[in-house]
Amino acid sequence: MTKTMSSPLLLLLLSIAITIAAATSAYPSVPTDCTLSLADDKLVPVRREVYGGGRIFDISHRYTVDMPSWGSDDGLGEFLWLPASMKNGSLANNSVMKLPTHTGTHVDAPGHMIDRYFDAGFDVDTLDLEVLNGPALLVDVPRDSNITAEVMESLKIPKGVRRVLFRTLNTDRGLMYKREYDTSYVGFTTDGARWLVKNTDIKLVGLDFLSVACDDHLVSAHLEFFESREVILVEGLKLDDVPVGMYNVHCLPLRLLGSEGSPIRCILIK
Ligand SMILES: *[C@@H]1O[C@H](CO)[C@@H](O)[C@H](O)[C@H]1NC(C)=O
Ligand SMILES: *[C@@H]1O[C@H](CO)[C@@H](O)[C@H](O)[C@H]1NC(C)=O
Ligand SMILES: *[C@@H]1O[C@H](CO)[C@@H](O)[C@H](O)[C@H]1NC(C)=O
């Protein structure tokens, strides 16, 4: 009996394994810590970066203790713990987390650096979901420069494009996978930000490190974007291995009343 049962079951398991392997191998250079194993009876979750063979890309980073955190050499550190656990007799496992709202892939609201906007309540709950969701262009920027007015002009982003995700040297250098907050990351200079606001229709600016503004222009470049309260900044995107081009972006912040930042889940759909 066991013998006749086991071989169809094995075939089924094998076909599941092959399907999963095909889905994950489409996105090779992103670290994965879990693979399906048939060798034992352990339950092994599957973690994916890409779904449907390239139809959906997850462009959010996982939250880990080792991920970079603003101004820290040691990374984010412990942010998640289990005060109630089944192992200790609770009915269920209930984790608690505590983390800065500008951690990992996240969004900035205008109150982040303009105090009168903060006081007036321009928090992440007021951000326009129409801007955070819709057609978006993923572009590669030159690797030898920050994003200056000159660079912005050279990208020749057509009028009418409202959402742009900028992939930079930060992705090549894997800065979001390093524990240390590396201040030499690439971002917008003040004149680059001003050029974008004045000369394009871009309302969603996405970048692949924790700040859209380079370190030397940290506040001044942010201010260029925040002043009109029309541009939304999404920072810390995971753009590894995603082909350049047009997608539909979907970004959803948490409704954190009174907060000028929020972790955000972003995906691209082909
Ligand atoms: C269970 O409780 C003990 C003692 O309070 C604690 O040290 C341990 O971390 C808890 N374990 C889990 C998994 O919650
Ligand atoms: C519940 O918590 C225990 C630790 O006490 C952990 O080993 C187990 O995986 C958790 N279960 C779930 C469903 O997360
Ligand atoms: C970008 O600017 C930062 C300082 O804000 C600098 O450290 C970095 O080298 C610059 N990157 C490039 C590619 O020019």
Coordinates of C-alpha atoms and ligand atoms in Angstrom, one line a residue:
M1 CA 0.0 0.0 0.0
T2 CA 2.7 2.5 1.0
K3 CA 4.6 1.6 -2.2
T4 CA 1.7 2.3 -4.6
M5 CA 0.8 5.6 -2.8
S6 CA 4.3 7.0 -2.6
S7 CA 5.2 7.3 -6.3
P8 CA 2.3 9.5 -7.4
L9 CA 2.9 11.6 -4.3
L10 CA 6.6 11.9 -5.2
L11 CA 5.7 13.0 -8.8
L12 CA 3.4 15.6 -7.4
L13 CA 6.1 17.0 -5.1
L14 CA 8.6 16.9 -7.8
S15 CA 6.4 18.9 -10.2
I16 CA 5.7 21.5 -7.4
A17 CA 9.5 21.7 -6.9
I18 CA 10.2 22.3 -10.5
T19 CA 7.5 25.0 -10.8
I20 CA 9.0 26.8 -7.8
A21 CA 12.6 26.5 -9.1
A22 CA 11.6 27.9 -12.5
A23 CA 9.9 30.9 -10.8
T24 CA 12.8 31.8 -8.5
S25 CA 15.6 31.3 -11.0
A26 CA 14.2 34.2 -13.2
Y27 CA 15.6 36.6 -10.6
P28 CA 19.1 35.2 -9.9
S29 CA 21.2 37.8 -8.2
V30 CA 19.0 38.7 -5.3
P31 CA 19.8 36.8 -2.1
T32 CA 17.3 34.1 -1.3
D33 CA 17.6 32.2 2.0
C34 CA 15.0 29.5 1.4
T35 CA 14.7 26.8 -1.2
L36 CA 12.4 23.9 -1.3
S37 CA 14.0 20.7 -0.2
L38 CA 12.6 17.2 -0.8
A39 CA 15.3 15.6 1.3
D40 CA 13.5 15.8 4.6
D41 CA 10.0 16.4 5.9
K42 CA 10.7 19.9 7.1
L43 CA 8.2 22.7 6.1
V44 CA 10.2 25.2 4.1
P45 CA 8.6 28.5 3.0
V46 CA 9.3 29.8 -0.5
R47 CA 10.4 33.4 -0.8
R48 CA 10.1 35.2 -4.1
E49 CA 11.3 38.3 -5.8
V50 CA 9.4 37.8 -9.0
Y51 CA 6.0 36.2 -9.7
G52 CA 4.4 34.8 -12.8
G53 CA 7.7 34.4 -14.7
G54 CA 8.4 38.1 -14.8
R55 CA 4.9 39.6 -14.7
I56 CA 5.2 41.0 -11.1
F57 CA 8.5 42.2 -9.6
D58 CA 8.7 42.8 -5.8
I59 CA 10.7 46.0 -5.6
S60 CA 10.6 46.2 -1.7
H61 CA 13.4 45.1 0.5
R62 CA 12.9 42.6 3.3
Y63 CA 13.2 44.1 6.8
T64 CA 16.2 42.5 8.5
V65 CA 18.4 43.4 11.5
D66 CA 21.4 43.8 9.1
M67 CA 19.8 46.3 6.7
P68 CA 21.2 49.8 6.7
S69 CA 19.6 52.4 8.9
W70 CA 20.1 56.2 8.6
G71 CA 23.3 57.3 10.2
S72 CA 24.2 53.9 11.7
D73 CA 27.3 51.8 11.1
D74 CA 25.7 48.7 12.7
G75 CA 22.5 48.5 10.7
L76 CA 18.9 48.5 11.9
G77 CA 19.4 46.0 14.8
E78 CA 16.7 44.0 16.6
F79 CA 13.3 45.4 15.7
L80 CA 11.0 42.4 16.0
W81 CA 10.4 40.2 19.0
L82 CA 7.9 37.7 20.3
P83 CA 6.4 38.7 23.7
A84 CA 3.7 36.1 23.4
S85 CA 4.7 32.7 22.0
M86 CA 3.1 29.3 21.7
K87 CA 6.3 27.7 23.0
N88 CA 5.8 29.7 26.2
G89 CA 2.1 28.7 26.5
S90 CA 0.3 31.5 24.7
L91 CA -2.7 30.7 22.4
A92 CA -0.9 32.2 19.5
N93 CA 2.4 33.8 18.4
N94 CA 2.1 37.6 18.5
S95 CA 5.1 39.6 17.4
V96 CA 5.8 43.2 18.2
M97 CA 7.9 45.5 16.1
K98 CA 9.5 48.9 16.6
L99 CA 11.3 50.7 13.8
P100 CA 12.0 54.1 12.5
T101 CA 9.3 55.0 9.9
H102 CA 12.0 55.8 7.3
T103 CA 13.4 52.2 7.4
G104 CA 13.9 50.1 4.3
T105 CA 11.7 50.7 1.4
H106 CA 9.6 53.7 2.5
V107 CA 7.8 56.8 1.6
D108 CA 8.4 60.5 2.7
A109 CA 5.6 62.9 3.4
P110 CA 6.1 66.7 3.0
G111 CA 6.3 67.1 6.8
H112 CA 9.6 65.2 6.8
M113 CA 11.6 68.4 6.3
I114 CA 9.1 71.2 6.3
D115 CA 7.9 71.9 9.8
R116 CA 4.9 74.0 8.8
Y117 CA 3.7 71.1 6.7
F118 CA 4.2 68.7 9.6
D119 CA 2.2 71.0 11.9
A120 CA -0.5 71.3 9.3
G121 CA -0.9 67.5 9.2
F122 CA 0.7 66.6 5.8
D123 CA 1.4 63.1 7.0
V124 CA 1.7 59.8 5.0
D125 CA -2.1 59.3 5.3
T126 CA -2.6 62.4 3.1
L127 CA -0.4 61.0 0.2
D128 CA -2.2 60.6 -3.1
L129 CA -2.7 56.9 -4.0
E130 CA -3.3 58.0 -7.6
V131 CA 0.3 59.2 -7.7
L132 CA 1.6 56.1 -5.8
N133 CA -0.1 53.8 -8.3
G134 CA 0.0 53.9 -12.1
P135 CA 2.3 53.8 -15.2
A136 CA 5.9 54.2 -14.2
L137 CA 9.2 54.3 -16.1
L138 CA 12.3 52.5 -14.7
V139 CA 15.5 54.2 -16.0
D140 CA 19.2 53.7 -15.5
V141 CA 21.1 56.8 -14.7
P142 CA 24.8 57.4 -15.6
R143 CA 27.0 55.7 -13.0
D144 CA 29.7 58.4 -12.8
S145 CA 27.6 61.2 -11.3
N146 CA 25.0 62.2 -8.8
I147 CA 21.6 63.2 -10.3
T148 CA 22.3 66.7 -11.3
A149 CA 20.3 69.0 -13.6
E150 CA 22.7 68.0 -16.5
V151 CA 22.0 64.3 -15.8
M152 CA 18.3 64.9 -15.6
E153 CA 18.3 66.7 -18.9
S154 CA 20.4 63.9 -20.6
L155 CA 17.8 61.3 -19.6
K156 CA 15.3 63.0 -21.9
I157 CA 12.3 61.7 -20.0
P158 CA 9.2 62.6 -22.1
K159 CA 6.6 65.0 -20.9
G160 CA 3.6 63.2 -19.6
V161 CA 5.6 60.6 -17.7
R162 CA 4.4 61.0 -14.1
R163 CA 6.3 58.3 -12.2
V164 CA 10.0 57.5 -12.6
L165 CA 12.2 55.0 -10.7
F166 CA 15.8 55.9 -10.9
R167 CA 18.3 53.0 -10.8
T168 CA 21.8 54.2 -9.9
L169 CA 25.2 53.0 -8.9
N170 CA 23.6 52.3 -5.5
T171 CA 22.1 49.1 -6.9
D172 CA 25.4 48.0 -8.5
R173 CA 27.2 48.6 -5.2
G174 CA 24.5 46.7 -3.3
L175 CA 24.2 49.5 -0.7
M176 CA 20.9 48.3 0.6
Y177 CA 22.4 45.0 1.5
K178 CA 25.3 46.5 3.5
R179 CA 24.9 47.0 7.2
E180 CA 26.8 50.3 7.2
Y181 CA 24.9 53.5 6.1
D182 CA 27.3 54.5 3.3
T183 CA 27.1 58.3 2.8
S184 CA 28.8 58.1 -0.6
Y185 CA 25.5 56.9 -2.1
V186 CA 24.1 58.5 -5.3
G187 CA 21.1 60.8 -5.1
F188 CA 19.7 64.1 -6.4
T189 CA 21.7 67.3 -6.1
T190 CA 19.7 70.4 -5.4
D191 CA 19.8 71.6 -9.0
G192 CA 18.9 68.1 -10.2
A193 CA 15.8 68.1 -8.0
R194 CA 14.9 71.6 -9.1
W195 CA 15.3 70.7 -12.7
L196 CA 12.9 67.7 -12.3
V197 CA 10.3 69.8 -10.6
K198 CA 10.5 72.6 -13.2
N199 CA 10.9 70.7 -16.4
T200 CA 9.0 67.4 -16.1
D201 CA 5.6 66.1 -15.1
I202 CA 7.1 63.6 -12.6
K203 CA 5.2 63.3 -9.4
L204 CA 6.6 60.1 -8.1
V205 CA 10.3 59.9 -7.6
G206 CA 11.7 56.5 -6.7
L207 CA 15.4 55.8 -5.8
D208 CA 17.5 52.8 -4.8
F209 CA 18.9 54.0 -1.5
L210 CA 17.4 55.4 1.7
S211 CA 17.5 59.0 0.6
V212 CA 16.6 60.5 -2.8
A213 CA 19.0 63.4 -2.1
C214 CA 22.7 62.8 -2.1
D215 CA 24.4 63.3 1.3
D216 CA 25.9 66.7 0.4
H217 CA 22.5 68.1 -0.6
L218 CA 20.5 66.1 1.9
V219 CA 18.1 68.8 3.1
S220 CA 18.2 71.2 0.2
A221 CA 17.4 68.6 -2.5
H222 CA 14.5 67.2 -0.4
L223 CA 13.1 70.7 0.0
E224 CA 13.0 71.2 -3.8
F225 CA 10.7 68.2 -3.9
F226 CA 8.6 68.8 -0.8
E227 CA 7.8 72.5 -1.3
S228 CA 4.9 72.0 -3.8
R229 CA 3.6 69.0 -1.8
E230 CA 2.9 67.4 -5.2
V231 CA 6.0 65.1 -5.6
I232 CA 6.0 61.9 -3.6
L233 CA 9.4 60.4 -2.7
V234 CA 9.8 56.6 -2.4
E235 CA 13.2 55.6 -1.1
G236 CA 15.1 52.3 -0.6
L237 CA 13.7 50.6 -3.7
K238 CA 15.0 47.2 -4.7
L239 CA 15.6 47.5 -8.4
D240 CA 18.1 44.6 -8.9
D241 CA 17.7 42.8 -12.2
V242 CA 14.4 44.4 -13.2
P243 CA 14.6 45.2 -17.0
V244 CA 14.3 49.0 -17.8
G245 CA 11.0 50.1 -19.3
M246 CA 7.4 50.9 -18.5
Y247 CA 5.4 49.1 -15.8
N248 CA 2.5 49.8 -13.6
V249 CA 3.8 50.6 -10.1
H250 CA 1.8 49.9 -7.0
C251 CA 3.0 51.4 -3.8
L252 CA 0.9 51.4 -0.6
P253 CA 2.0 53.2 2.6
L254 CA 0.5 52.4 6.0
R255 CA -2.0 54.9 7.3
L256 CA 0.2 56.2 10.1
L257 CA -1.6 59.3 11.3
G258 CA 0.8 62.0 12.2
S259 CA 3.8 60.3 10.7
E260 CA 6.0 61.9 8.0
G261 CA 7.3 58.5 6.9
S262 CA 6.0 55.0 6.4
P263 CA 7.4 51.6 5.3
I264 CA 5.8 50.9 1.9
R265 CA 5.2 47.8 -0.2
C266 CA 6.0 48.5 -3.8
I267 CA 5.6 46.1 -6.8
L268 CA 5.9 46.5 -10.5
I269 CA 3.5 44.8 -12.9
K270 CA 4.4 44.3 -16.5
Ligands
LIG1 C1 9.9 32.2 26.7 O1 10.0 32.8 28.0 C2 11.3 32.9 28.5 C3 11.2 33.3 29.9 O2 10.4 34.4 30.0 C4 12.1 33.8 27.6 O3 13.5 33.9 28.0 C5 12.1 33.2 26.2 O4 12.8 34.1 25.3 C6 10.7 33.0 25.7 N1 10.8 32.4 24.4 C7 10.0 32.7 23.4 C8 10.2 31.9 22.1 O5 9.1 33.5 23.5
LIG2 C1 5.4 30.4 17.2 O1 6.5 30.8 18.0 C2 7.5 29.7 18.2 C3 8.4 30.2 19.2 O2 7.8 30.2 20.4 C4 8.1 29.5 16.8 O3 9.0 28.5 16.9 C5 7.0 29.1 15.9 O4 7.5 28.9 14.6 C6 5.9 30.1 15.8 N1 4.8 29.7 15.0 C7 4.4 30.4 14.1 C8 3.1 29.9 13.4 O5 4.9 31.5 13.7
LIG3 C1 27.6 61.6 -5.0 O1 27.7 62.6 -4.0 C2 28.2 62.1 -2.8 C3 28.2 63.2 -1.8 O2 27.0 63.7 -1.6 C4 29.7 61.6 -3.1 O3 30.2 61.0 -1.9 C5 29.6 60.6 -4.2 O4 30.9 60.2 -4.5 C6 28.9 61.1 -5.4 N1 28.8 60.0 -6.4 C7 29.2 60.1 -7.7 C8 29.0 58.9 -8.5 O5 29.6 61.2 -8.1

